[in-house]
mmCIF file of C-alpha atoms and ligand atoms in Angstrom:
data_model
loop_
_atom_site.group_PDB
_atom_site.id
_atom_site.type_symbol
_atom_site.label_atom_id
_atom_site.label_comp_id
_atom_site.label_asym_id
_atom_site.label_seq_id
_atom_site.Cartn_x
_atom_site.Cartn_y
_atom_site.Cartn_z
ATOM 1 C CA UNK A 6 -51.335 -21.819 -30.856
ATOM 2 C CA UNK A 7 -53.736 -18.921 -30.306
ATOM 3 C CA UNK A 8 -55.052 -16.115 -32.460
ATOM 4 C CA UNK A 9 -56.254 -13.296 -30.208
ATOM 5 C CA UNK A 10 -58.144 -10.155 -31.169
ATOM 6 C CA UNK A 11 -58.081 -7.086 -28.919
ATOM 7 C CA UNK A 12 -60.998 -4.758 -29.604
ATOM 8 C CA UNK A 13 -62.392 -1.589 -28.013
ATOM 9 C CA UNK A 14 -65.852 -1.935 -26.446
ATOM 10 C CA UNK A 15 -66.929 1.715 -26.210
ATOM 11 C CA UNK A 16 -65.982 4.854 -28.231
ATOM 12 C CA UNK A 17 -62.234 4.231 -28.460
ATOM 13 C CA UNK A 18 -59.528 5.176 -25.949
ATOM 14 C CA UNK A 19 -60.435 2.265 -23.664
ATOM 15 C CA UNK A 20 -56.739 1.564 -23.085
ATOM 16 C CA UNK A 21 -56.142 -1.040 -25.810
ATOM 17 C CA UNK A 22 -52.567 0.213 -26.218
ATOM 18 C CA UNK A 23 -51.755 -0.589 -22.614
ATOM 19 C CA UNK A 24 -53.318 -4.087 -22.710
ATOM 20 C CA UNK A 25 -51.614 -4.969 -26.008
ATOM 21 C CA UNK A 26 -48.241 -3.693 -24.803
ATOM 22 C CA UNK A 27 -48.519 -5.963 -21.731
ATOM 23 C CA UNK A 28 -49.554 -9.065 -23.698
ATOM 24 C CA UNK A 29 -46.781 -8.413 -26.226
ATOM 25 C CA UNK A 30 -43.866 -8.097 -23.809
ATOM 26 C CA UNK A 31 -45.065 -10.866 -21.527
ATOM 27 C CA UNK A 32 -45.913 -13.413 -24.254
ATOM 28 C CA UNK A 33 -43.805 -12.480 -27.310
ATOM 29 C CA UNK A 34 -46.303 -13.656 -29.968
ATOM 30 C CA UNK A 35 -44.809 -14.426 -33.401
ATOM 31 C CA UNK A 36 -46.869 -11.658 -35.017
ATOM 32 C CA UNK A 37 -48.673 -8.567 -33.754
ATOM 33 C CA UNK A 38 -50.737 -6.920 -36.477
ATOM 34 C CA UNK A 39 -52.500 -3.580 -36.352
ATOM 35 C CA UNK A 40 -55.960 -3.126 -37.862
ATOM 36 C CA UNK A 41 -58.459 -0.254 -37.709
ATOM 37 C CA UNK A 42 -58.882 3.006 -39.584
ATOM 38 C CA UNK A 43 -55.463 4.697 -39.484
ATOM 39 C CA UNK A 44 -53.755 7.656 -37.852
ATOM 40 C CA UNK A 45 -56.967 8.863 -36.172
ATOM 41 C CA UNK A 46 -56.152 6.347 -33.432
ATOM 42 C CA UNK A 47 -53.753 7.165 -30.633
ATOM 43 C CA UNK A 48 -52.673 4.224 -28.507
ATOM 44 C CA UNK A 49 -50.896 5.290 -25.325
ATOM 45 C CA UNK A 50 -48.120 2.958 -24.228
ATOM 46 C CA UNK A 51 -46.092 3.620 -21.093
ATOM 47 C CA UNK A 52 -43.162 1.229 -21.169
ATOM 48 C CA UNK A 53 -39.738 1.175 -19.485
ATOM 49 C CA UNK A 54 -40.267 4.705 -18.181
ATOM 50 C CA UNK A 55 -41.199 6.229 -21.538
ATOM 51 C CA UNK A 56 -44.587 7.347 -22.845
ATOM 52 C CA UNK A 57 -45.547 6.766 -26.495
ATOM 53 C CA UNK A 58 -48.647 8.015 -28.362
ATOM 54 C CA UNK A 59 -48.723 5.574 -31.262
ATOM 55 C CA UNK A 60 -50.776 6.392 -34.328
ATOM 56 C CA UNK A 61 -49.320 3.836 -36.779
ATOM 57 C CA UNK A 62 -46.977 1.347 -35.123
ATOM 58 C CA UNK A 63 -48.570 -1.623 -33.328
ATOM 59 C CA UNK A 64 -48.544 -1.179 -29.530
ATOM 60 C CA UNK A 65 -46.961 -4.616 -29.427
ATOM 61 C CA UNK A 66 -43.551 -3.084 -30.265
ATOM 62 C CA UNK A 67 -42.819 -3.782 -26.580
ATOM 63 C CA UNK A 68 -42.005 -7.339 -27.632
ATOM 64 C CA UNK A 69 -38.599 -7.267 -29.298
ATOM 65 C CA UNK A 70 -39.138 -10.782 -30.685
ATOM 66 C CA UNK A 71 -42.425 -10.184 -32.526
ATOM 67 C CA UNK A 72 -42.936 -9.347 -36.191
ATOM 68 C CA UNK A 73 -45.034 -6.148 -36.421
ATOM 69 C CA UNK A 74 -47.488 -5.816 -39.307
ATOM 70 C CA UNK A 75 -50.011 -3.256 -40.553
ATOM 71 C CA UNK A 76 -52.927 -4.740 -42.511
ATOM 72 C CA UNK A 77 -54.285 -3.847 -45.956
ATOM 73 C CA UNK A 78 -57.386 -2.280 -44.392
ATOM 74 C CA UNK A 79 -55.379 0.342 -42.473
ATOM 75 C CA UNK A 80 -54.646 3.826 -43.833
ATOM 76 C CA UNK A 81 -50.967 4.747 -43.708
ATOM 77 C CA UNK A 82 -49.499 8.229 -43.293
ATOM 78 C CA UNK A 83 -45.879 7.719 -44.456
ATOM 79 C CA UNK A 84 -44.359 10.564 -42.389
ATOM 80 C CA UNK A 85 -45.958 9.381 -39.159
ATOM 81 C CA UNK A 86 -45.066 5.756 -39.916
ATOM 82 C CA UNK A 87 -41.372 6.583 -40.485
ATOM 83 C CA UNK A 88 -41.202 8.869 -37.422
ATOM 84 C CA UNK A 89 -42.685 6.223 -35.124
ATOM 85 C CA UNK A 90 -40.302 3.569 -36.466
ATOM 86 C CA UNK A 91 -37.444 5.774 -35.233
ATOM 87 C CA UNK A 92 -39.123 6.428 -31.872
ATOM 88 C CA UNK A 93 -39.765 2.755 -31.180
ATOM 89 C CA UNK A 94 -36.645 1.312 -32.853
ATOM 90 C CA UNK A 95 -38.562 -1.390 -34.732
ATOM 91 C CA UNK A 96 -37.169 -0.806 -38.245
ATOM 92 C CA UNK A 97 -36.033 -4.392 -38.776
ATOM 93 C CA UNK A 98 -39.239 -6.115 -37.803
ATOM 94 C CA UNK A 99 -42.080 -3.995 -39.160
ATOM 95 C CA UNK A 100 -43.946 -4.163 -42.471
ATOM 96 C CA UNK A 101 -47.078 -2.798 -44.168
ATOM 97 C CA UNK A 102 -49.321 -4.556 -46.639
ATOM 98 C CA UNK A 103 -48.788 -3.596 -50.307
ATOM 99 C CA UNK A 104 -52.453 -2.729 -50.562
ATOM 100 C CA UNK A 105 -52.762 -0.427 -47.531
ATOM 101 C CA UNK A 106 -54.194 2.943 -48.607
ATOM 102 C CA UNK A 107 -52.131 6.105 -48.181
ATOM 103 C CA UNK A 108 -53.280 9.382 -46.593
ATOM 104 C CA UNK A 109 -51.998 12.395 -48.574
ATOM 105 C CA UNK A 110 -51.963 16.122 -47.739
ATOM 106 C CA UNK A 111 -55.250 16.833 -49.551
ATOM 107 C CA UNK A 112 -57.043 14.312 -47.320
ATOM 108 C CA UNK A 113 -55.845 16.109 -44.196
ATOM 109 C CA UNK A 114 -56.797 19.506 -45.621
ATOM 110 C CA UNK A 115 -60.342 18.371 -46.409
ATOM 111 C CA UNK A 116 -60.728 16.687 -43.024
ATOM 112 C CA UNK A 117 -59.673 19.915 -41.247
ATOM 113 C CA UNK A 118 -61.482 22.471 -43.445
ATOM 114 C CA UNK A 119 -64.705 20.757 -44.488
ATOM 115 C CA UNK A 120 -67.465 21.690 -42.019
ATOM 116 C CA UNK A 121 -69.159 18.302 -42.210
ATOM 117 C CA UNK A 122 -66.033 16.415 -41.152
ATOM 118 C CA UNK A 123 -64.527 18.919 -38.743
ATOM 119 C CA UNK A 124 -67.632 20.416 -37.113
ATOM 120 C CA UNK A 125 -70.622 18.099 -37.526
ATOM 121 C CA UNK A 126 -68.766 14.811 -36.942
ATOM 122 C CA UNK A 127 -65.899 16.321 -34.944
ATOM 123 C CA UNK A 128 -63.353 14.208 -36.809
ATOM 124 C CA UNK A 129 -59.725 13.959 -35.741
ATOM 125 C CA UNK A 130 -58.570 15.972 -38.788
ATOM 126 C CA UNK A 131 -56.039 13.284 -39.689
ATOM 127 C CA UNK A 132 -57.380 12.729 -43.221
ATOM 128 C CA UNK A 133 -58.814 9.274 -42.555
ATOM 129 C CA UNK A 134 -62.441 9.995 -43.554
ATOM 130 C CA UNK A 135 -61.548 11.668 -46.896
ATOM 131 C CA UNK A 136 -58.969 8.916 -47.663
ATOM 132 C CA UNK A 137 -61.545 6.179 -47.082
ATOM 133 C CA UNK A 138 -63.939 8.167 -49.250
ATOM 134 C CA UNK A 139 -61.332 7.938 -52.048
ATOM 135 C CA UNK A 140 -60.817 4.251 -51.326
ATOM 136 C CA UNK A 141 -64.541 3.616 -51.799
ATOM 137 C CA UNK A 142 -64.322 5.602 -55.050
ATOM 138 C CA UNK A 143 -61.260 3.470 -55.950
ATOM 139 C CA UNK A 144 -58.988 6.440 -56.568
ATOM 140 C CA UNK A 145 -56.892 6.220 -53.374
ATOM 141 C CA UNK A 146 -53.198 5.460 -53.953
ATOM 142 C CA UNK A 147 -51.804 2.390 -52.237
ATOM 143 C CA UNK A 148 -48.596 1.802 -50.240
ATOM 144 C CA UNK A 149 -46.962 -0.032 -53.166
ATOM 145 C CA UNK A 150 -46.980 3.242 -55.170
ATOM 146 C CA UNK A 151 -44.745 5.101 -52.649
ATOM 147 C CA UNK A 152 -40.899 4.602 -52.958
ATOM 148 C CA UNK A 153 -40.271 5.615 -49.307
ATOM 149 C CA UNK A 154 -42.449 2.704 -48.157
ATOM 150 C CA UNK A 155 -40.835 0.154 -50.495
ATOM 151 C CA UNK A 156 -38.415 -1.326 -47.886
ATOM 152 C CA UNK A 157 -41.346 -2.083 -45.603
ATOM 153 C CA UNK A 158 -43.824 -3.752 -47.939
ATOM 154 C CA UNK A 159 -45.131 -7.285 -47.533
ATOM 155 C CA UNK A 160 -48.199 -9.464 -48.056
ATOM 156 C CA UNK A 161 -49.618 -9.272 -44.510
ATOM 157 C CA UNK A 162 -52.399 -11.789 -45.085
ATOM 158 C CA UNK A 163 -49.963 -14.451 -46.331
ATOM 159 C CA UNK A 164 -47.529 -13.833 -43.452
ATOM 160 C CA UNK A 165 -50.266 -14.158 -40.837
ATOM 161 C CA UNK A 166 -51.931 -17.193 -42.380
ATOM 162 C CA UNK A 167 -48.580 -18.986 -42.694
ATOM 163 C CA UNK A 168 -47.807 -18.227 -39.038
ATOM 164 C CA UNK A 169 -51.205 -19.630 -38.023
ATOM 165 C CA UNK A 170 -50.639 -22.760 -40.126
ATOM 166 C CA UNK A 171 -47.232 -23.201 -38.444
ATOM 167 C CA UNK A 172 -48.942 -23.164 -35.017
ATOM 168 C CA UNK A 173 -47.603 -19.788 -33.882
ATOM 169 C CA UNK A 174 -49.309 -17.176 -31.666
ATOM 170 C CA UNK A 175 -50.781 -14.120 -33.352
ATOM 171 C CA UNK A 176 -52.255 -10.969 -31.766
ATOM 172 C CA UNK A 177 -54.509 -8.665 -33.803
ATOM 173 C CA UNK A 178 -54.884 -5.184 -32.359
ATOM 174 C CA UNK A 179 -57.997 -3.158 -32.996
ATOM 175 C CA UNK A 180 -58.201 0.626 -32.875
ATOM 176 C CA UNK A 181 -61.142 2.949 -32.124
ATOM 177 C CA UNK A 182 -64.107 1.276 -30.403
ATOM 178 C CA UNK A 183 -67.220 -0.680 -31.353
ATOM 179 C CA UNK A 184 -69.592 2.276 -30.873
ATOM 180 C CA UNK A 185 -67.591 4.195 -33.515
ATOM 181 C CA UNK A 186 -68.323 1.491 -36.121
ATOM 182 C CA UNK A 187 -69.668 2.897 -39.392
ATOM 183 C CA UNK A 188 -72.312 0.143 -39.418
ATOM 184 C CA UNK A 189 -73.099 -0.603 -35.778
ATOM 185 C CA UNK A 190 -72.187 2.603 -33.947
ATOM 186 C CA UNK A 191 -73.946 5.902 -33.215
ATOM 187 C CA UNK A 192 -74.254 6.910 -36.899
ATOM 188 C CA UNK A 193 -73.535 9.503 -38.265
ATOM 189 C CA UNK A 194 -71.223 10.249 -35.318
ATOM 190 C CA UNK A 195 -68.870 7.395 -36.127
ATOM 191 C CA UNK A 196 -65.603 6.772 -37.939
ATOM 192 C CA UNK A 197 -65.225 5.942 -41.640
ATOM 193 C CA UNK A 198 -65.419 2.138 -41.494
ATOM 194 C CA UNK A 199 -66.419 -0.785 -39.299
ATOM 195 C CA UNK A 200 -63.996 -1.402 -36.420
ATOM 196 C CA UNK A 201 -65.491 -4.510 -34.756
ATOM 197 C CA UNK A 202 -63.806 -7.932 -34.544
ATOM 198 C CA UNK A 203 -65.041 -9.227 -37.952
ATOM 199 C CA UNK A 204 -63.534 -6.134 -39.599
ATOM 200 C CA UNK A 205 -60.275 -6.662 -37.707
ATOM 201 C CA UNK A 206 -60.029 -10.099 -39.408
ATOM 202 C CA UNK A 207 -60.727 -8.509 -42.771
ATOM 203 C CA UNK A 208 -58.222 -5.659 -42.225
ATOM 204 C CA UNK A 209 -55.351 -8.122 -41.882
ATOM 205 C CA UNK A 210 -56.729 -10.820 -44.194
ATOM 206 C CA UNK A 211 -57.687 -13.845 -42.083
ATOM 207 C CA UNK A 212 -60.945 -15.808 -41.928
ATOM 208 C CA UNK A 213 -63.152 -15.685 -38.792
ATOM 209 C CA UNK A 214 -62.703 -19.420 -38.095
ATOM 210 C CA UNK A 215 -59.015 -18.773 -37.319
ATOM 211 C CA UNK A 216 -59.770 -16.651 -34.246
ATOM 212 C CA UNK A 217 -59.586 -18.287 -30.804
ATOM 213 C CA UNK A 218 -60.041 -15.406 -28.344
ATOM 214 C CA UNK A 219 -61.628 -11.950 -28.567
ATOM 215 C CA UNK A 220 -60.590 -9.714 -25.669
ATOM 216 C CA UNK A 221 -62.884 -6.709 -25.433
ATOM 217 C CA UNK A 222 -61.377 -3.726 -23.625
ATOM 218 C CA UNK A 223 -63.719 -1.788 -21.364
ATOM 219 C CA UNK A 224 -62.561 1.177 -19.336
ATOM 220 C CA UNK A 225 -64.018 1.342 -15.800
ATOM 221 C CA UNK A 226 -66.047 4.326 -17.079
ATOM 222 C CA UNK A 227 -66.988 5.250 -20.654
ATOM 223 C CA UNK A 228 -65.447 8.173 -22.556
ATOM 224 C CA UNK A 229 -66.117 9.830 -25.874
ATOM 225 C CA UNK A 230 -64.319 12.531 -27.861
ATOM 226 C CA UNK A 231 -65.772 14.431 -30.847
ATOM 227 C CA UNK A 232 -69.487 14.856 -31.496
ATOM 228 C CA UNK A 233 -72.328 12.412 -30.880
ATOM 229 C CA UNK A 234 -74.312 10.917 -28.011
ATOM 230 C CA UNK A 235 -73.160 8.792 -25.085
ATOM 231 C CA UNK A 236 -75.780 7.619 -22.571
ATOM 232 C CA UNK A 237 -75.317 8.969 -19.050
ATOM 233 C CA UNK A 238 -72.786 11.688 -20.007
ATOM 234 C CA UNK A 239 -71.803 13.589 -16.855
ATOM 235 C CA UNK A 240 -71.638 17.345 -16.398
ATOM 236 C CA UNK A 241 -68.129 18.840 -16.544
ATOM 237 C CA UNK A 242 -68.333 19.538 -12.844
ATOM 238 C CA UNK A 243 -69.211 15.921 -12.032
ATOM 239 C CA UNK A 244 -66.402 14.598 -14.293
ATOM 240 C CA UNK A 245 -63.913 16.804 -12.420
ATOM 241 C CA UNK A 246 -65.271 15.681 -9.069
ATOM 242 C CA UNK A 247 -64.880 12.002 -9.964
ATOM 243 C CA UNK A 248 -61.440 12.518 -11.568
ATOM 244 C CA UNK A 249 -62.672 11.085 -14.891
ATOM 245 C CA UNK A 250 -61.184 13.893 -17.003
ATOM 246 C CA UNK A 251 -59.104 12.756 -20.015
ATOM 247 C CA UNK A 252 -57.616 14.388 -23.113
ATOM 248 C CA UNK A 253 -57.249 12.865 -26.591
ATOM 249 C CA UNK A 254 -53.905 11.309 -27.553
ATOM 250 C CA UNK A 255 -54.147 12.599 -31.150
ATOM 251 C CA UNK A 256 -56.047 15.895 -30.867
ATOM 252 C CA UNK A 257 -55.669 16.881 -27.204
ATOM 253 C CA UNK A 258 -59.428 17.466 -27.051
ATOM 254 C CA UNK A 259 -61.233 16.880 -23.739
ATOM 255 C CA UNK A 260 -63.024 13.534 -23.538
ATOM 256 C CA UNK A 261 -66.559 13.369 -22.112
ATOM 257 C CA UNK A 262 -67.234 10.624 -19.581
ATOM 258 C CA UNK A 263 -70.080 8.531 -18.173
ATOM 259 C CA UNK A 264 -70.527 5.497 -15.928
ATOM 260 C CA UNK A 265 -70.574 2.125 -17.759
ATOM 261 C CA UNK A 266 -73.925 1.558 -19.474
ATOM 262 C CA UNK A 267 -74.583 -2.186 -19.516
ATOM 263 C CA UNK A 268 -76.847 -2.081 -22.585
ATOM 264 C CA UNK A 269 -73.904 -0.614 -24.496
ATOM 265 C CA UNK A 270 -71.481 -3.154 -22.982
ATOM 266 C CA UNK A 271 -73.740 -6.135 -23.831
ATOM 267 C CA UNK A 272 -74.229 -4.901 -27.390
ATOM 268 C CA UNK A 273 -70.460 -4.538 -27.809
ATOM 269 C CA UNK A 274 -69.881 -8.046 -26.397
ATOM 270 C CA UNK A 275 -72.285 -9.503 -28.974
ATOM 271 C CA UNK A 276 -71.022 -7.514 -31.966
ATOM 272 C CA UNK A 277 -67.505 -8.768 -31.276
ATOM 273 C CA UNK A 278 -68.242 -12.282 -29.984
ATOM 274 C CA UNK A 279 -66.093 -11.363 -26.968
ATOM 275 C CA UNK A 280 -64.675 -14.246 -24.909
ATOM 276 C CA UNK A 281 -62.763 -12.171 -22.296
ATOM 277 C CA UNK A 282 -62.888 -8.660 -20.842
ATOM 278 C CA UNK A 283 -59.873 -6.470 -20.100
ATOM 279 C CA UNK A 284 -60.977 -3.797 -17.624
ATOM 280 C CA UNK A 285 -58.738 -0.718 -17.543
ATOM 281 C CA UNK A 286 -58.489 2.218 -15.122
ATOM 282 C CA UNK A 287 -59.847 0.334 -12.141
ATOM 283 C CA UNK A 288 -57.426 2.487 -10.092
ATOM 284 C CA UNK A 289 -59.307 5.648 -11.066
ATOM 285 C CA UNK A 290 -62.547 4.357 -9.523
ATOM 286 C CA UNK A 291 -60.818 2.533 -6.661
ATOM 287 C CA UNK A 292 -57.556 4.417 -5.829
ATOM 288 C CA UNK A 293 -56.658 1.759 -3.237
ATOM 289 C CA UNK A 294 -55.830 -0.709 -6.085
ATOM 290 C CA UNK A 295 -53.359 1.665 -7.847
ATOM 291 C CA UNK A 296 -50.305 -0.242 -9.070
ATOM 292 C CA UNK A 297 -51.613 -3.642 -7.895
ATOM 293 C CA UNK A 298 -50.225 -6.647 -9.787
ATOM 294 C CA UNK A 299 -52.008 -9.523 -8.073
ATOM 295 C CA UNK A 300 -55.646 -10.305 -7.251
ATOM 296 C CA UNK A 301 -55.030 -10.441 -3.494
ATOM 297 C CA UNK A 302 -54.439 -6.648 -3.604
ATOM 298 C CA UNK A 303 -57.965 -5.964 -4.900
ATOM 299 C CA UNK A 304 -60.363 -4.378 -2.401
ATOM 300 C CA UNK A 305 -63.796 -5.841 -1.634
ATOM 301 C CA UNK A 306 -65.515 -2.945 -3.449
ATOM 302 C CA UNK A 307 -63.381 -3.351 -6.576
ATOM 303 C CA UNK A 308 -64.056 -7.116 -6.617
ATOM 304 C CA UNK A 309 -67.793 -6.413 -6.413
ATOM 305 C CA UNK A 310 -67.482 -4.019 -9.365
ATOM 306 C CA UNK A 311 -65.660 -6.714 -11.399
ATOM 307 C CA UNK A 312 -68.337 -9.302 -10.477
ATOM 308 C CA UNK A 313 -71.091 -6.928 -11.561
ATOM 309 C CA UNK A 314 -69.469 -6.465 -14.972
ATOM 310 C CA UNK A 315 -69.126 -10.240 -15.395
ATOM 311 C CA UNK A 316 -72.732 -10.825 -14.310
ATOM 312 C CA UNK A 317 -74.157 -8.136 -16.593
ATOM 313 C CA UNK A 318 -72.177 -9.185 -19.682
ATOM 314 C CA UNK A 319 -71.771 -12.944 -19.144
ATOM 315 C CA UNK A 320 -68.052 -12.627 -20.003
ATOM 316 C CA UNK A 321 -65.127 -13.185 -17.579
ATOM 317 C CA UNK A 322 -62.815 -10.303 -16.683
ATOM 318 C CA UNK A 323 -59.322 -11.688 -17.340
ATOM 319 C CA UNK A 324 -57.169 -8.528 -17.138
ATOM 320 C CA UNK A 325 -57.468 -5.546 -14.807
ATOM 321 C CA UNK A 326 -55.558 -2.299 -15.370
ATOM 322 C CA UNK A 327 -54.313 -0.583 -12.217
ATOM 323 C CA UNK A 328 -52.166 2.206 -13.697
ATOM 324 C CA UNK A 329 -50.952 3.619 -17.044
ATOM 325 C CA UNK A 330 -47.719 1.557 -17.203
ATOM 326 C CA UNK A 331 -47.766 -1.693 -19.223
ATOM 327 C CA UNK A 332 -46.876 -3.699 -16.113
ATOM 328 C CA UNK A 333 -49.548 -2.092 -13.841
ATOM 329 C CA UNK A 334 -51.941 -4.921 -14.517
ATOM 330 C CA UNK A 335 -53.468 -7.987 -12.887
ATOM 331 C CA UNK A 336 -53.538 -11.042 -15.128
ATOM 332 C CA UNK A 337 -56.533 -12.987 -13.840
ATOM 333 C CA UNK A 338 -56.114 -15.809 -16.352
ATOM 334 C CA UNK A 339 -53.764 -17.415 -13.879
ATOM 335 C CA UNK A 340 -55.284 -16.157 -10.622
ATOM 336 C CA UNK A 341 -58.763 -17.358 -9.762
ATOM 337 C CA UNK A 342 -60.848 -14.638 -8.100
HETATM 338 P P1 GTP B 21 -57.485 4.283 -29.470
HETATM 339 O O1 GTP B 21 -56.821 3.274 -30.344
HETATM 340 O O2 GTP B 21 -57.258 5.698 -29.912
HETATM 341 O O3 GTP B 21 -58.935 3.999 -29.288
HETATM 342 O O4 GTP B 21 -56.755 4.300 -27.977
HETATM 343 P P2 GTP B 21 -56.503 3.299 -26.764
HETATM 344 O O5 GTP B 21 -57.638 2.352 -26.563
HETATM 345 O O6 GTP B 21 -55.163 2.655 -26.902
HETATM 346 O O7 GTP B 21 -56.537 4.285 -25.494
HETATM 347 P P3 GTP B 21 -55.734 5.656 -25.215
HETATM 348 O O8 GTP B 21 -54.306 5.306 -25.033
HETATM 349 O O9 GTP B 21 -56.083 6.694 -26.187
HETATM 350 O O10 GTP B 21 -56.410 6.132 -23.822
HETATM 351 C C1 GTP B 21 -56.342 5.422 -22.643
HETATM 352 C C2 GTP B 21 -55.741 6.306 -21.534
HETATM 353 O O11 GTP B 21 -55.845 5.610 -20.298
HETATM 354 C C3 GTP B 21 -54.251 6.571 -21.718
HETATM 355 O O12 GTP B 21 -53.945 7.821 -21.165
HETATM 356 C C4 GTP B 21 -53.590 5.451 -20.908
HETATM 357 O O13 GTP B 21 -52.286 5.762 -20.453
HETATM 358 C C5 GTP B 21 -54.551 5.347 -19.756
HETATM 359 N N1 GTP B 21 -54.673 4.007 -19.142
HETATM 360 C C6 GTP B 21 -54.880 2.808 -19.752
HETATM 361 N N2 GTP B 21 -55.070 1.850 -18.842
HETATM 362 C C7 GTP B 21 -54.987 2.431 -17.626
HETATM 363 C C8 GTP B 21 -55.145 1.966 -16.273
HETATM 364 O O14 GTP B 21 -55.422 0.788 -16.018
HETATM 365 N N3 GTP B 21 -55.009 2.905 -15.277
HETATM 366 C C9 GTP B 21 -54.737 4.218 -15.523
HETATM 367 N N4 GTP B 21 -54.635 5.054 -14.499
HETATM 368 N N5 GTP B 21 -54.597 4.680 -16.792
HETATM 369 C C10 GTP B 21 -54.732 3.811 -17.809
HETATM 370 P P1 IMP B 22 -62.497 10.332 -37.793
HETATM 371 O O1 IMP B 22 -62.296 8.878 -37.619
HETATM 372 O O2 IMP B 22 -61.259 11.156 -37.655
HETATM 373 O O3 IMP B 22 -63.264 10.635 -39.062
HETATM 374 O O4 IMP B 22 -63.449 10.842 -36.613
HETATM 375 C C1 IMP B 22 -64.796 10.404 -36.505
HETATM 376 C C2 IMP B 22 -65.207 10.298 -35.037
HETATM 377 O O5 IMP B 22 -64.522 9.192 -34.435
HETATM 378 C C3 IMP B 22 -64.860 11.504 -34.170
HETATM 379 O O6 IMP B 22 -65.862 11.643 -33.176
HETATM 380 C C4 IMP B 22 -63.530 11.123 -33.525
HETATM 381 O O7 IMP B 22 -63.317 11.801 -32.320
HETATM 382 C C5 IMP B 22 -63.757 9.632 -33.309
HETATM 383 N N1 IMP B 22 -62.509 8.847 -33.289
HETATM 384 C C6 IMP B 22 -61.815 8.395 -34.362
HETATM 385 N N2 IMP B 22 -60.750 7.666 -33.973
HETATM 386 C C7 IMP B 22 -60.780 7.649 -32.623
HETATM 387 C C8 IMP B 22 -59.940 7.027 -31.625
HETATM 388 O O8 IMP B 22 -58.975 6.324 -31.908
HETATM 389 N N3 IMP B 22 -60.291 7.242 -30.327
HETATM 390 C C9 IMP B 22 -61.398 7.966 -29.991
HETATM 391 N N4 IMP B 22 -62.191 8.558 -30.875
HETATM 392 C C10 IMP B 22 -61.898 8.405 -32.189
HETATM 393 MG MG1 MG B 23 -56.742 6.718 -28.218
#
């Protein structure tokens, strides 16, 4: 029995969706539960030849045998939730907590029109910040008040705790990244709540002693979208030259990029109590490893890069991403480097 958290180590968009989709289809855990802020997140999953940009549904939908849950701490946008259920075909195995907060049209309007949210912070405009503002004020309406969500309601905390007590495997997926945490990130250029591993437990309603593994996802270079600082940010020209150009899954905005800063990585490891590292986009830095699925395909240079990350953080790299598809991955838990 294992309870595993998957958390972003930088400013979001580290490739959590891809790592979760791999773990889900290869291990079929009993439950995969989504935590985090809400529809501001966009997890990209490329699976069986199709690309998904998931803002509500857990990326673990790739396992047909897993129960998919959305915790009480997550903000739900009913239209997006229902649309993604259709896209992913997971109607019969998904549920939301009764007490999840709901994003309504006024939240989106404020997020898009208010200068503080849209310009100063560079929010995603998805209504998450204003909805969490209402939650703190205790005026936000909850999922249990919306008839269209009624068929999907459950007590997520009870379901997960009962699965843990029955010795089943549970995966908790984080969204955003540690440096966007309201408490520990680059305030005020952060999201509207904490997003680190302790908050992931709270979002779905389990105690910290239940967690066995915390997999922190680091991309082979750092990226950031929206306003706020990132150490070592490259010029646009340099980003182009290195091929580190990305665009947001939710907003389409260009992401800024920088080489990995080990002070940031070590801080993220500590804040999350990380036990393993999943390193994505190794193929962008080392094109010779593109599509590799076993450690013997890794080049000397890429192995040195992995060793440096392990040495600097004190945490083993257990997964390496070598392409956008769920299966373009090296699972180092079984293969010793
Ligand atoms: P948030 O929850 O919004 O923080 O997103 P996320 O962590 O799930 O990441 P997102 O999907 O927004 O961005 C990651 C991007 O990298 C996507 O375009 C993925 O398809 C891509 N990607 C992930 N892993 C790899 C990899 O190993 N190689 C390559 N080439 N692309 C990858
Ligand atoms: P908000 O969460 O929409 O209020 O946006 C606050 C800040 O967090 C902005 O800089 C966003 O770009 C950033 N942000 C929020 N969610 C994500 C995410 O999932 N990936 C990357 N950046 C995000
Ligand atoms: Mg994203």
